[in-house]
Amino acid sequence: GGGAEMESVVSLFKTWLSVPKPKNSQELVEHVVEMMCIVQKFQHQMLRHGHTTEERSKGDAEWQQIQKAQEQLAKEIAQMRETLRKKGEGDGGQEYKTLSVEIANRKMMQLLVKQIGLIDFETKKDVARLFAELLKAPCPGGFTTQYIIDNFEELVGVLLEGYRLVEFSSYCCGHMIRECIQSSDLTKKILYSPFLSELFVAAQLEQFDIATHAFVTLQELLTTHKKTVAVFLDEQYDTFFPKYTELLTSANYSTKRQSLRMLGTLLLDRTNFNVMIRYISDEGNLKLVMNLMRERSEAIQLDAFQVFKVFVGNPDKQEPVLAILRKNHVKLRQFIANNLKADPTDDEFKEDRQAVLDEIEKLATEHPPQAAAAAPRPAPPQAEAPAG
């Protein structure tokens, strides 16, 4: 039964620990791969018998073997990082090439990523650092950007799916994904992959640290390689922005605020001009931003105003957008003049606010509301727009 299976796993750990210490990169990678295969077996058996790792009695033989194996794994990952550090010394370059090629050939990183939930936190961090260091010093046939593209689902896919799993550690997943984002080719691959939606899900989770890490990663993804992102947003506008709207209406205050700020950044970036025009021509987006300006949080009100001013400043407004601005011109001017207060020394904000107030007033006077259209009248009396 289960006891015998567990014993066999324990004996595997014991055997693994008794093997002579690896002498070179090839043996080192081989040893780590064997270890991860045992961990996988152990995990399957624990799950089959309804245990979680946390439930194990710290005193039992299996637990002790696992702890020893964890310590040995940590040493071996650290040894690999040491090989990386010495790549410029003596024959360190050749040893490093062997290491990178072996890691790629034996799919070591795939095994570590898949089982990262079972590795202790410090070793997780070392795995993330090793991942980053290998990418920073690519060698032909080794662990490179192209290798990650070729093994995308087993590496980046698993990391993105793992974001929402607490035991995966959003810190370590994020570290590795953000390293991938340094490459425009990998950025493109992530943007167009079905795994992108995992970041949107993770950014809305209640666990603050996971949501925060996921959003930072999403932000880096959308702002590092601007031309790649501009083409993506243009081509995938209809699938991307409904997902983005979920962030803007999220119950998570931090996610809502950060995504609103980033929307302003994206729309005001010249690279995204086509996307900006499309976004501010949609009256649904205008309504969303007007609602965000009415939020109780002053910070969100001010961030929403930064997006609202782009709608108002558009010299070529679409008719439905014009209709909303004209219909609400009195309320809008009162609200902006009375409620939006920034730092008194912020002259740029004051100028923006005045420009928006002037433009809304101009719209109302150029085309009076329908009811008054029969007899042209001068501008509405000042009483309707309280002094700011």
Short mmCIF file of C-alpha atoms in Angstrom, two decimals:
data_model
loop_
_atom_site.label_atom_id
_atom_site.label_comp_id
_atom_site.label_asym_id
_atom_site.label_seq_id
_atom_site.Cartn_x
_atom_site.Cartn_y
_atom_site.Cartn_z
CA GLY A 1 0.00 0.00 0.00
CA GLY A 2 0.87 3.64 0.55
CA GLY A 3 3.46 2.93 3.25
CA ALA A 4 5.55 0.79 0.92
CA GLU A 5 5.35 3.44 -1.81
CA MET A 6 6.49 6.11 0.64
CA GLU A 7 9.37 3.90 1.75
CA SER A 8 10.48 3.50 -1.85
CA VAL A 9 10.48 7.29 -2.29
CA VAL A 10 12.48 7.70 0.93
CA SER A 11 15.00 5.15 -0.32
CA LEU A 12 15.24 7.12 -3.59
CA PHE A 13 16.04 10.29 -1.61
CA LYS A 14 18.63 8.34 0.41
CA THR A 15 20.23 6.95 -2.74
CA TRP A 16 20.28 10.40 -4.32
CA LEU A 17 21.97 11.86 -1.24
CA SER A 18 24.58 9.08 -1.13
CA VAL A 19 25.78 9.59 -4.73
CA PRO A 20 29.30 11.11 -4.80
CA LYS A 21 29.11 14.89 -5.08
CA PRO A 22 28.99 16.07 -8.72
CA LYS A 23 32.43 17.03 -10.05
CA ASN A 24 31.47 19.03 -13.14
CA SER A 25 28.57 20.84 -14.78
CA GLN A 26 27.32 17.75 -16.60
CA GLU A 27 27.12 15.70 -13.39
CA LEU A 28 25.62 18.65 -11.53
CA VAL A 29 22.74 19.06 -13.99
CA GLU A 30 22.22 15.28 -14.07
CA HIS A 31 21.99 15.20 -10.26
CA VAL A 32 19.45 18.06 -10.07
CA VAL A 33 17.30 16.47 -12.80
CA GLU A 34 17.25 13.17 -10.86
CA MET A 35 16.31 15.02 -7.70
CA MET A 36 13.37 16.80 -9.37
CA CYS A 37 12.10 13.48 -10.73
CA ILE A 38 12.09 12.04 -7.18
CA VAL A 39 10.34 15.16 -5.87
CA GLN A 40 7.70 14.68 -8.56
CA LYS A 41 7.10 11.06 -7.46
CA PHE A 42 6.95 12.12 -3.83
CA GLN A 43 4.42 14.85 -4.66
CA HIS A 44 2.17 12.43 -6.59
CA GLN A 45 2.15 9.98 -3.69
CA MET A 46 1.47 12.66 -1.10
CA LEU A 47 -1.51 13.82 -3.17
CA ARG A 48 -2.77 10.27 -3.73
CA HIS A 49 -2.80 9.68 0.01
CA GLY A 50 -4.45 13.01 0.76
CA HIS A 51 -1.46 14.64 2.46
CA THR A 52 -0.09 18.08 1.93
CA THR A 53 3.57 18.83 2.54
CA GLU A 54 2.62 21.07 5.50
CA GLU A 55 0.84 18.19 7.25
CA ARG A 56 3.95 16.03 7.45
CA SER A 57 5.25 15.46 10.93
CA LYS A 58 8.57 17.27 11.08
CA GLY A 59 10.09 14.36 12.99
CA ASP A 60 9.41 11.51 10.59
CA ALA A 61 12.04 9.85 8.43
CA GLU A 62 10.51 10.95 5.13
CA TRP A 63 10.47 14.57 6.24
CA GLN A 64 14.11 14.43 7.31
CA GLN A 65 15.15 12.95 3.96
CA ILE A 66 13.23 15.67 2.12
CA GLN A 67 14.88 18.38 4.22
CA LYS A 68 18.34 16.95 3.52
CA ALA A 69 17.55 16.70 -0.18
CA GLN A 70 16.31 20.33 -0.19
CA GLU A 71 19.58 21.46 1.41
CA GLN A 72 21.61 19.54 -1.15
CA LEU A 73 19.53 20.95 -4.02
CA ALA A 74 20.12 24.48 -2.68
CA LYS A 75 23.89 23.84 -2.65
CA GLU A 76 23.87 22.54 -6.23
CA ILE A 77 21.85 25.48 -7.60
CA ALA A 78 24.30 27.79 -5.77
CA GLN A 79 27.20 25.87 -7.35
CA MET A 80 25.72 26.49 -10.82
CA ARG A 81 25.48 30.21 -10.07
CA GLU A 82 29.15 30.11 -9.00
CA THR A 83 30.06 28.57 -12.40
CA LEU A 84 28.25 31.49 -14.03
CA ARG A 85 30.20 34.01 -11.98
CA LYS A 86 33.53 32.44 -12.99
CA LYS A 87 32.80 32.29 -16.73
CA GLY A 88 35.40 34.98 -17.46
CA GLU A 89 38.21 33.29 -15.53
CA GLY A 90 40.61 30.66 -16.94
CA ASP A 91 38.66 27.79 -18.48
CA GLY A 92 35.48 29.04 -16.74
CA GLY A 93 34.06 29.99 -20.14
CA GLN A 94 34.06 26.40 -21.37
CA GLU A 95 32.59 25.10 -18.10
CA TYR A 96 29.83 27.71 -18.34
CA LYS A 97 28.99 26.73 -21.94
CA THR A 98 28.73 23.09 -20.87
CA LEU A 99 26.43 24.11 -18.01
CA SER A 100 24.12 26.20 -20.22
CA VAL A 101 23.93 23.48 -22.91
CA GLU A 102 23.30 20.70 -20.34
CA ILE A 103 20.55 22.73 -18.63
CA ALA A 104 18.89 23.16 -22.03
CA ASN A 105 19.35 19.56 -23.21
CA ARG A 106 18.21 17.93 -19.96
CA LYS A 107 15.25 20.36 -19.61
CA MET A 108 16.39 21.07 -16.06
CA MET A 109 14.77 24.50 -15.88
CA GLN A 110 11.42 23.07 -17.03
CA LEU A 111 11.52 20.53 -14.17
CA LEU A 112 12.44 23.20 -11.62
CA VAL A 113 9.72 25.58 -12.83
CA LYS A 114 7.07 22.84 -12.81
CA GLN A 115 7.96 21.77 -9.25
CA ILE A 116 8.88 25.20 -7.89
CA GLY A 117 6.01 25.04 -5.41
CA LEU A 118 7.84 22.21 -3.60
CA ILE A 119 11.16 24.04 -3.22
CA ASP A 120 11.83 26.21 -0.17
CA PHE A 121 11.71 29.98 -0.62
CA GLU A 122 15.45 30.73 -0.58
CA THR A 123 16.12 28.05 -3.21
CA LYS A 124 13.19 29.36 -5.28
CA LYS A 125 14.93 32.75 -5.30
CA ASP A 126 18.18 31.12 -6.39
CA VAL A 127 16.38 29.29 -9.22
CA ALA A 128 14.92 32.63 -10.37
CA ARG A 129 18.37 34.24 -10.26
CA LEU A 130 19.95 31.33 -12.16
CA PHE A 131 17.22 31.69 -14.83
CA ALA A 132 18.00 35.42 -15.19
CA GLU A 133 21.78 34.96 -15.22
CA LEU A 134 21.62 32.27 -17.92
CA LEU A 135 19.56 34.58 -20.14
CA LYS A 136 21.96 37.49 -19.62
CA ALA A 137 24.89 35.39 -20.87
CA PRO A 138 23.48 33.33 -23.76
CA CYS A 139 25.62 30.76 -25.52
CA PRO A 140 24.76 28.84 -28.73
CA GLY A 141 22.84 25.63 -28.09
CA GLY A 142 22.30 26.61 -24.46
CA PHE A 143 19.60 28.25 -22.37
CA THR A 144 18.79 31.33 -24.49
CA THR A 145 15.83 33.51 -25.46
CA GLN A 146 15.28 31.32 -28.53
CA TYR A 147 15.30 28.21 -26.32
CA ILE A 148 12.56 29.75 -24.16
CA ILE A 149 10.53 30.61 -27.27
CA ASP A 150 10.90 27.00 -28.46
CA ASN A 151 9.85 25.66 -25.02
CA PHE A 152 7.41 28.47 -24.27
CA GLU A 153 4.53 26.54 -22.72
CA GLU A 154 6.73 24.49 -20.38
CA LEU A 155 8.55 27.58 -19.14
CA VAL A 156 6.67 30.88 -19.50
CA GLY A 157 3.24 29.22 -19.72
CA VAL A 158 3.79 27.34 -16.44
CA LEU A 159 5.14 30.49 -14.76
CA LEU A 160 2.17 32.61 -15.84
CA GLU A 161 -0.30 29.93 -14.74
CA GLY A 162 1.62 29.60 -11.48
CA TYR A 163 1.18 33.26 -10.60
CA ARG A 164 -2.11 32.68 -8.83
CA LEU A 165 -0.78 29.71 -6.80
CA VAL A 166 0.52 30.92 -3.46
CA GLU A 167 3.09 28.11 -3.20
CA PHE A 168 4.62 29.12 -6.56
CA SER A 169 5.69 32.47 -5.10
CA SER A 170 4.60 35.41 -7.24
CA TYR A 171 7.93 37.07 -6.38
CA CYS A 172 9.96 34.33 -8.10
CA CYS A 173 7.56 33.84 -11.03
CA GLY A 174 7.54 37.58 -11.62
CA HIS A 175 11.33 37.77 -11.49
CA MET A 176 11.66 35.14 -14.24
CA ILE A 177 8.88 36.53 -16.44
CA ARG A 178 10.26 40.06 -16.19
CA GLU A 179 13.63 38.72 -17.28
CA CYS A 180 11.90 37.28 -20.38
CA ILE A 181 10.26 40.67 -21.06
CA GLN A 182 13.72 42.19 -21.65
CA SER A 183 13.55 40.45 -25.06
CA SER A 184 11.18 42.00 -27.61
CA ASP A 185 10.69 38.57 -29.24
CA LEU A 186 9.60 37.03 -25.95
CA THR A 187 7.43 40.07 -25.17
CA LYS A 188 5.63 39.53 -28.47
CA LYS A 189 5.25 35.81 -27.76
CA ILE A 190 3.71 36.53 -24.32
CA LEU A 191 1.38 39.26 -25.65
CA TYR A 192 -0.08 37.01 -28.35
CA SER A 193 -0.26 33.89 -26.16
CA PRO A 194 -3.38 32.62 -24.36
CA PHE A 195 -1.36 32.84 -21.13
CA LEU A 196 -1.60 36.66 -21.16
CA SER A 197 -5.05 36.40 -19.57
CA GLU A 198 -3.43 34.72 -16.53
CA LEU A 199 -1.77 38.04 -15.67
CA PHE A 200 -5.14 39.83 -15.77
CA VAL A 201 -6.64 37.20 -13.46
CA ALA A 202 -3.70 37.35 -11.03
CA ALA A 203 -3.77 41.17 -10.95
CA GLN A 204 -7.32 41.02 -9.54
CA LEU A 205 -6.73 38.46 -6.80
CA GLU A 206 -7.49 39.34 -3.20
CA GLN A 207 -3.98 38.33 -2.08
CA PHE A 208 -2.32 41.73 -2.16
CA ASP A 209 1.25 40.58 -2.84
CA ILE A 210 0.24 38.33 -5.76
CA ALA A 211 -1.97 41.03 -7.33
CA THR A 212 0.78 43.63 -6.91
CA HIS A 213 3.51 41.46 -8.45
CA ALA A 214 1.23 40.50 -11.33
CA PHE A 215 0.41 44.13 -12.06
CA VAL A 216 4.08 45.17 -12.00
CA THR A 217 4.78 42.42 -14.54
CA LEU A 218 1.84 43.49 -16.73
CA GLN A 219 3.06 47.09 -16.57
CA GLU A 220 6.55 46.08 -17.66
CA LEU A 221 5.11 43.94 -20.43
CA LEU A 222 3.12 46.89 -21.82
CA THR A 223 5.77 49.60 -21.49
CA THR A 224 9.21 48.05 -22.21
CA HIS A 225 9.07 47.43 -25.99
CA LYS A 226 6.79 50.23 -27.12
CA LYS A 227 6.68 49.49 -30.86
CA THR A 228 5.90 45.80 -30.30
CA VAL A 229 3.14 46.77 -27.86
CA ALA A 230 1.68 49.46 -30.17
CA VAL A 231 1.26 46.92 -32.99
CA PHE A 232 -0.25 44.39 -30.56
CA LEU A 233 -2.75 46.91 -29.11
CA ASP A 234 -3.75 47.96 -32.61
CA GLU A 235 -4.27 44.39 -33.82
CA GLN A 236 -5.82 42.97 -30.65
CA TYR A 237 -7.75 46.06 -29.53
CA ASP A 238 -11.12 44.27 -29.32
CA THR A 239 -9.84 41.46 -27.12
CA PHE A 240 -7.39 43.48 -25.01
CA PHE A 241 -9.45 46.45 -23.85
CA PRO A 242 -12.44 44.53 -22.43
CA LYS A 243 -9.90 42.69 -20.21
CA TYR A 244 -8.28 45.99 -19.30
CA THR A 245 -11.68 47.46 -18.38
CA GLU A 246 -12.03 44.67 -15.78
CA LEU A 247 -8.89 46.04 -14.08
CA LEU A 248 -10.31 49.58 -14.15
CA THR A 249 -13.49 48.37 -12.44
CA SER A 250 -11.71 45.94 -10.09
CA ALA A 251 -12.74 45.71 -6.43
CA ASN A 252 -9.02 45.78 -5.60
CA TYR A 253 -8.26 49.48 -4.96
CA SER A 254 -4.57 49.16 -5.78
CA THR A 255 -5.25 47.37 -9.09
CA LYS A 256 -7.88 49.94 -10.07
CA ARG A 257 -5.60 52.88 -9.31
CA GLN A 258 -2.46 51.42 -10.95
CA SER A 259 -4.34 50.37 -14.10
CA LEU A 260 -5.92 53.83 -14.40
CA ARG A 261 -2.49 55.47 -14.16
CA MET A 262 -1.08 53.09 -16.73
CA LEU A 263 -4.01 53.76 -19.08
CA GLY A 264 -3.04 57.45 -18.97
CA THR A 265 0.58 56.54 -19.72
CA LEU A 266 -0.39 54.29 -22.65
CA LEU A 267 -2.80 56.82 -24.22
CA LEU A 268 -0.37 59.73 -23.95
CA ASP A 269 2.54 57.81 -25.49
CA ARG A 270 3.00 58.92 -29.11
CA THR A 271 3.78 55.34 -30.16
CA ASN A 272 0.15 54.42 -29.32
CA PHE A 273 -1.44 57.29 -31.28
CA ASN A 274 -3.81 55.06 -33.32
CA VAL A 275 -4.93 53.19 -30.22
CA MET A 276 -5.46 56.45 -28.34
CA ILE A 277 -7.69 57.86 -31.10
CA ARG A 278 -9.73 54.66 -31.14
CA TYR A 279 -10.06 54.61 -27.35
CA ILE A 280 -11.19 58.24 -26.98
CA SER A 281 -13.67 57.94 -29.86
CA ASP A 282 -15.71 55.37 -27.91
CA GLU A 283 -18.46 56.88 -25.75
CA GLY A 284 -18.47 53.74 -23.54
CA ASN A 285 -14.91 54.53 -22.51
CA LEU A 286 -15.86 58.15 -21.81
CA LYS A 287 -18.69 57.02 -19.50
CA LEU A 288 -16.31 54.67 -17.68
CA VAL A 289 -13.77 57.45 -17.09
CA MET A 290 -16.49 59.90 -15.98
CA ASN A 291 -17.67 57.32 -13.43
CA LEU A 292 -14.10 56.89 -12.19
CA MET A 293 -13.88 60.67 -11.69
CA ARG A 294 -16.78 60.33 -9.25
CA GLU A 295 -15.04 57.70 -7.07
CA ARG A 296 -14.62 58.60 -3.41
CA SER A 297 -10.84 58.32 -3.58
CA GLU A 298 -9.28 61.67 -4.50
CA ALA A 299 -6.28 59.87 -5.99
CA ILE A 300 -8.52 57.94 -8.39
CA GLN A 301 -10.48 61.13 -9.23
CA LEU A 302 -7.27 62.90 -10.23
CA ASP A 303 -5.92 59.94 -12.22
CA ALA A 304 -9.27 59.65 -14.03
CA PHE A 305 -9.13 63.37 -14.84
CA GLN A 306 -5.76 62.81 -16.56
CA VAL A 307 -7.52 60.39 -18.93
CA PHE A 308 -10.70 62.49 -19.20
CA LYS A 309 -8.71 65.50 -20.45
CA VAL A 310 -7.57 63.41 -23.45
CA PHE A 311 -11.23 62.91 -24.48
CA VAL A 312 -11.96 66.62 -24.06
CA GLY A 313 -8.78 67.72 -25.84
CA ASN A 314 -9.43 65.61 -28.95
CA PRO A 315 -9.96 68.12 -31.80
CA ASP A 316 -11.92 65.55 -33.81
CA LYS A 317 -14.51 64.26 -31.34
CA GLN A 318 -17.06 61.69 -32.51
CA GLU A 319 -20.73 62.70 -32.34
CA PRO A 320 -21.67 60.31 -29.46
CA VAL A 321 -18.77 61.66 -27.37
CA LEU A 322 -19.78 65.26 -28.13
CA ALA A 323 -23.38 64.47 -27.17
CA ILE A 324 -22.35 63.19 -23.72
CA LEU A 325 -20.07 66.16 -23.03
CA ARG A 326 -22.76 68.66 -24.09
CA LYS A 327 -25.55 66.93 -22.20
CA ASN A 328 -23.51 66.90 -18.98
CA HIS A 329 -21.66 70.19 -19.44
CA VAL A 330 -23.13 71.97 -16.39
CA LYS A 331 -22.54 69.05 -13.99
CA LEU A 332 -19.08 68.42 -15.40
CA ARG A 333 -17.96 72.01 -15.03
CA GLN A 334 -19.33 72.26 -11.49
CA PHE A 335 -17.70 68.99 -10.49
CA ILE A 336 -14.30 69.75 -12.01
CA ALA A 337 -14.23 73.30 -10.62
CA ASN A 338 -15.32 72.32 -7.09
CA ASN A 339 -14.12 68.76 -6.48
CA LEU A 340 -10.84 68.31 -8.29
CA LYS A 341 -8.24 69.83 -6.04
CA ALA A 342 -4.59 68.96 -6.48
CA ASP A 343 -1.49 70.27 -4.77
CA PRO A 344 -1.84 74.11 -4.81
CA THR A 345 1.69 74.36 -6.23
CA ASP A 346 0.87 72.08 -9.18
CA ASP A 347 0.63 74.70 -11.93
CA GLU A 348 0.42 72.14 -14.73
CA PHE A 349 -2.70 70.60 -13.19
CA LYS A 350 -4.30 74.03 -12.75
CA GLU A 351 -3.66 74.83 -16.42
CA ASP A 352 -5.06 71.47 -17.54
CA ARG A 353 -8.15 71.93 -15.38
CA GLN A 354 -8.79 75.42 -16.76
CA ALA A 355 -8.29 74.21 -20.35
CA VAL A 356 -10.83 71.41 -19.81
CA LEU A 357 -13.35 73.81 -18.23
CA ASP A 358 -12.95 76.25 -21.14
CA GLU A 359 -13.33 73.51 -23.75
CA ILE A 360 -16.50 72.10 -22.15
CA GLU A 361 -18.00 75.58 -21.98
CA LYS A 362 -17.07 76.17 -25.62
CA LEU A 363 -18.80 72.93 -26.67
CA ALA A 364 -21.98 73.99 -24.90
CA THR A 365 -22.03 77.44 -26.52
CA GLU A 366 -21.13 76.25 -30.03
CA HIS A 367 -23.99 73.77 -30.08
CA PRO A 368 -26.66 74.54 -27.49
CA PRO A 369 -28.60 71.51 -26.16
CA GLN A 370 -31.44 70.36 -28.44
CA ALA A 371 -34.23 71.96 -26.40
CA ALA A 372 -32.75 75.41 -26.91
CA ALA A 373 -31.82 74.89 -30.53
CA ALA A 374 -34.86 76.78 -31.88
CA ALA A 375 -33.66 80.18 -30.75
CA PRO A 376 -29.91 80.78 -30.68
CA ARG A 377 -28.90 82.06 -27.26
CA PRO A 378 -25.69 83.39 -25.78
CA ALA A 379 -23.52 81.28 -23.49
CA PRO A 380 -25.27 79.89 -20.39
CA PRO A 381 -25.22 82.38 -17.51
CA GLN A 382 -22.15 82.19 -15.26
CA ALA A 383 -24.31 81.13 -12.32
CA GLU A 384 -24.50 77.65 -13.84
CA ALA A 385 -20.73 77.18 -13.57
CA PRO A 386 -19.57 78.05 -10.06
CA ALA A 387 -16.30 79.91 -9.90
CA GLY A 388 -13.35 77.54 -9.41
#
